[in-house]
Amino acid sequence: FGGTYGCPIKRDRFFFFASYEGLRLRQPVVSLSDVPSMTARRTAPPTIQPLLNLYPLPNGLARPDGFAEFASSFANSGRHDTASLRLDRYITNRLMISGYYNLADSNAQERGAGGFSLNTLNRIFNRSRMLTGTIAYTISPRMVAEFKANYSHFSSRSSYRLDDFGGAVLPAESILSQSALFS
């Protein structure tokens, strides 16, 4: 979805143009992964059980190697927004200045990204900003001198978070800080 709008601010001298586009996406996924089996969870030492319980509960066949299948369907979501603004101003019939600003902002959330368990959410945020200014001088009908300056900035960040998807049990933060778990 989106839209554009443009109009003269001052006839034949000053012009304005703006646009916006948006995208919302929910992509359905069916996935099968390996998780610790119920037998492995029950027979593990007490200090290891909280780590095994971080994974979703199996809902498929158990294997002799201590793993079982976990199958599920879910939707990964994404959002993308882009907006721009352009101003053009004729100072004289030969001299024109213009400015252009663009902003693109997006984020996505992907379950099980990078081969992690399905109760791991990867959140990605991206933002791009660009500002461009132009001065154009018409020397003759066959020759134009133009000067452009641009500033661009892009930022991106990603984070992973566990949730209780599929019956996973998230421990209290104090459990994660116990040295017995990691010794």
XYZ file of C-alpha atoms in Angstrom:
183
model
C 0.000 0.000 0.000
C 1.108 3.572 -0.381
C 0.602 6.808 -2.163
C 2.239 9.791 -3.797
C 1.439 13.467 -3.878
C 3.046 16.303 -5.763
C 2.142 19.887 -6.549
C 3.651 23.271 -7.283
C 4.147 25.465 -4.237
C 4.813 28.509 -6.415
C 3.842 28.213 -10.067
C 6.794 27.419 -12.366
C 9.289 28.082 -9.519
C 8.875 25.790 -6.507
C 7.707 22.138 -6.580
C 6.958 19.541 -3.954
C 6.691 15.730 -4.229
C 6.172 13.132 -1.468
C 5.666 9.373 -1.487
C 5.062 6.540 0.960
C 5.032 2.751 0.530
C 4.308 0.142 3.173
C 4.469 -3.637 3.219
C 3.198 -6.034 5.885
C 4.070 -9.689 5.483
C 3.120 -12.835 7.361
C 4.795 -15.849 5.794
C 3.458 -19.241 6.895
C 6.040 -21.928 7.649
C 5.820 -25.616 8.537
C 8.972 -26.934 10.171
C 10.352 -30.160 11.617
C 13.258 -30.053 14.068
C 15.071 -32.252 16.559
C 14.599 -31.634 20.288
C 15.653 -33.599 23.373
C 13.362 -36.598 23.864
C 11.219 -36.987 26.980
C 13.449 -39.866 28.090
C 16.572 -37.697 27.765
C 14.894 -34.923 29.771
C 13.856 -37.296 32.586
C 17.187 -39.143 32.862
C 19.477 -36.081 32.623
C 21.252 -34.865 35.770
C 19.260 -32.178 37.638
C 21.739 -29.456 36.651
C 21.252 -30.244 32.924
C 17.445 -30.648 32.917
C 16.740 -26.865 32.786
C 18.878 -26.636 29.651
C 17.012 -29.494 27.941
C 13.683 -27.944 28.942
C 14.623 -24.786 27.015
C 13.641 -26.719 23.870
C 10.042 -27.330 22.744
C 8.425 -30.585 23.866
C 8.608 -33.388 21.298
C 5.421 -34.285 19.440
C 6.890 -36.942 17.158
C 8.892 -40.147 17.269
C 11.781 -40.555 19.697
C 15.127 -41.884 18.454
C 17.740 -43.962 20.312
C 20.229 -41.038 20.245
C 18.178 -39.035 22.794
C 16.383 -36.792 20.309
C 12.800 -36.712 19.101
C 10.872 -34.862 16.398
C 9.073 -31.589 16.949
C 6.802 -30.440 14.110
C 4.904 -27.166 14.061
C 3.437 -24.469 11.867
C 3.790 -20.747 12.501
C 4.094 -17.451 10.640
C 7.177 -15.249 10.325
C 6.330 -11.564 10.131
C 7.934 -8.607 8.423
C 7.297 -4.904 7.945
C 8.815 -2.411 5.509
C 8.073 1.322 5.231
C 9.615 3.795 2.801
C 8.951 7.530 2.606
C 10.516 10.246 0.471
C 10.264 13.985 0.020
C 11.602 16.076 -2.848
C 11.698 19.854 -3.228
C 12.776 21.640 -6.438
C 13.264 25.424 -6.586
C 14.130 27.495 -9.642
C 16.018 30.566 -8.430
C 16.352 31.903 -11.987
C 15.659 30.344 -15.375
C 19.238 29.018 -15.316
C 19.763 28.126 -11.645
C 17.884 25.336 -9.871
C 18.355 23.844 -6.401
C 16.727 20.651 -5.183
C 16.689 18.525 -2.085
C 15.705 14.899 -1.655
C 15.171 12.968 1.597
C 14.480 9.226 1.792
C 13.760 7.072 4.835
C 13.435 3.272 4.726
C 12.573 1.422 7.914
C 12.023 -2.318 8.230
C 11.936 -5.143 10.720
C 11.413 -8.880 10.573
C 10.920 -11.666 13.061
C 12.020 -15.172 12.117
C 11.442 -18.259 14.248
C 14.245 -20.853 14.265
C 16.568 -18.715 12.130
C 20.091 -19.977 11.505
C 19.310 -23.526 12.571
C 18.388 -22.583 16.150
C 15.455 -24.262 17.884
C 11.970 -23.154 16.885
C 11.438 -21.305 20.155
C 14.278 -18.937 19.229
C 13.131 -15.669 17.650
C 15.545 -13.620 15.568
C 14.492 -9.975 15.389
C 16.119 -7.822 12.734
C 15.766 -4.031 12.516
C 17.089 -1.943 9.599
C 16.918 1.794 8.961
C 18.304 3.733 6.026
C 18.319 7.526 5.715
C 19.545 9.548 2.777
C 19.680 13.292 2.129
C 20.792 14.657 -1.244
C 21.130 18.269 -2.347
C 21.696 19.423 -5.930
C 22.573 22.753 -7.530
C 22.289 22.867 -11.335
C 23.275 25.814 -13.493
C 22.437 25.888 -17.208
C 25.430 27.461 -18.952
C 23.980 27.030 -22.442
C 21.325 24.816 -24.076
C 24.069 22.191 -24.539
C 25.979 22.575 -21.262
C 24.929 22.225 -17.616
C 27.103 22.441 -14.496
C 25.837 20.389 -11.593
C 26.992 19.959 -8.008
C 25.584 17.210 -5.753
C 26.124 16.457 -2.090
C 24.826 13.396 -0.285
C 24.638 12.099 3.263
C 23.601 8.472 3.816
C 23.301 6.480 7.013
C 22.358 2.822 7.453
C 21.886 1.056 10.769
C 21.037 -2.548 11.451
C 20.688 -4.633 14.558
C 19.670 -8.170 15.303
C 18.745 -9.912 18.516
C 17.788 -13.422 19.543
C 15.201 -14.221 22.187
C 13.823 -17.472 23.577
C 10.091 -17.903 24.167
C 7.841 -20.709 25.400
C 6.804 -21.852 21.905
C 6.019 -25.578 21.755
C 5.987 -26.014 25.531
C 9.565 -24.883 26.175
C 10.193 -23.900 29.782
C 12.216 -20.745 30.327
C 14.032 -20.739 33.657
C 14.186 -17.816 36.028
C 17.201 -15.625 35.306
C 18.805 -16.744 38.570
C 19.112 -20.301 37.193
C 21.141 -19.069 34.226
C 23.594 -17.359 36.550
C 24.258 -20.447 38.705
C 27.805 -21.672 38.193
C 26.716 -25.306 38.620
C 25.016 -25.168 35.238
C 28.185 -24.162 33.458
C 30.916 -25.947 35.420
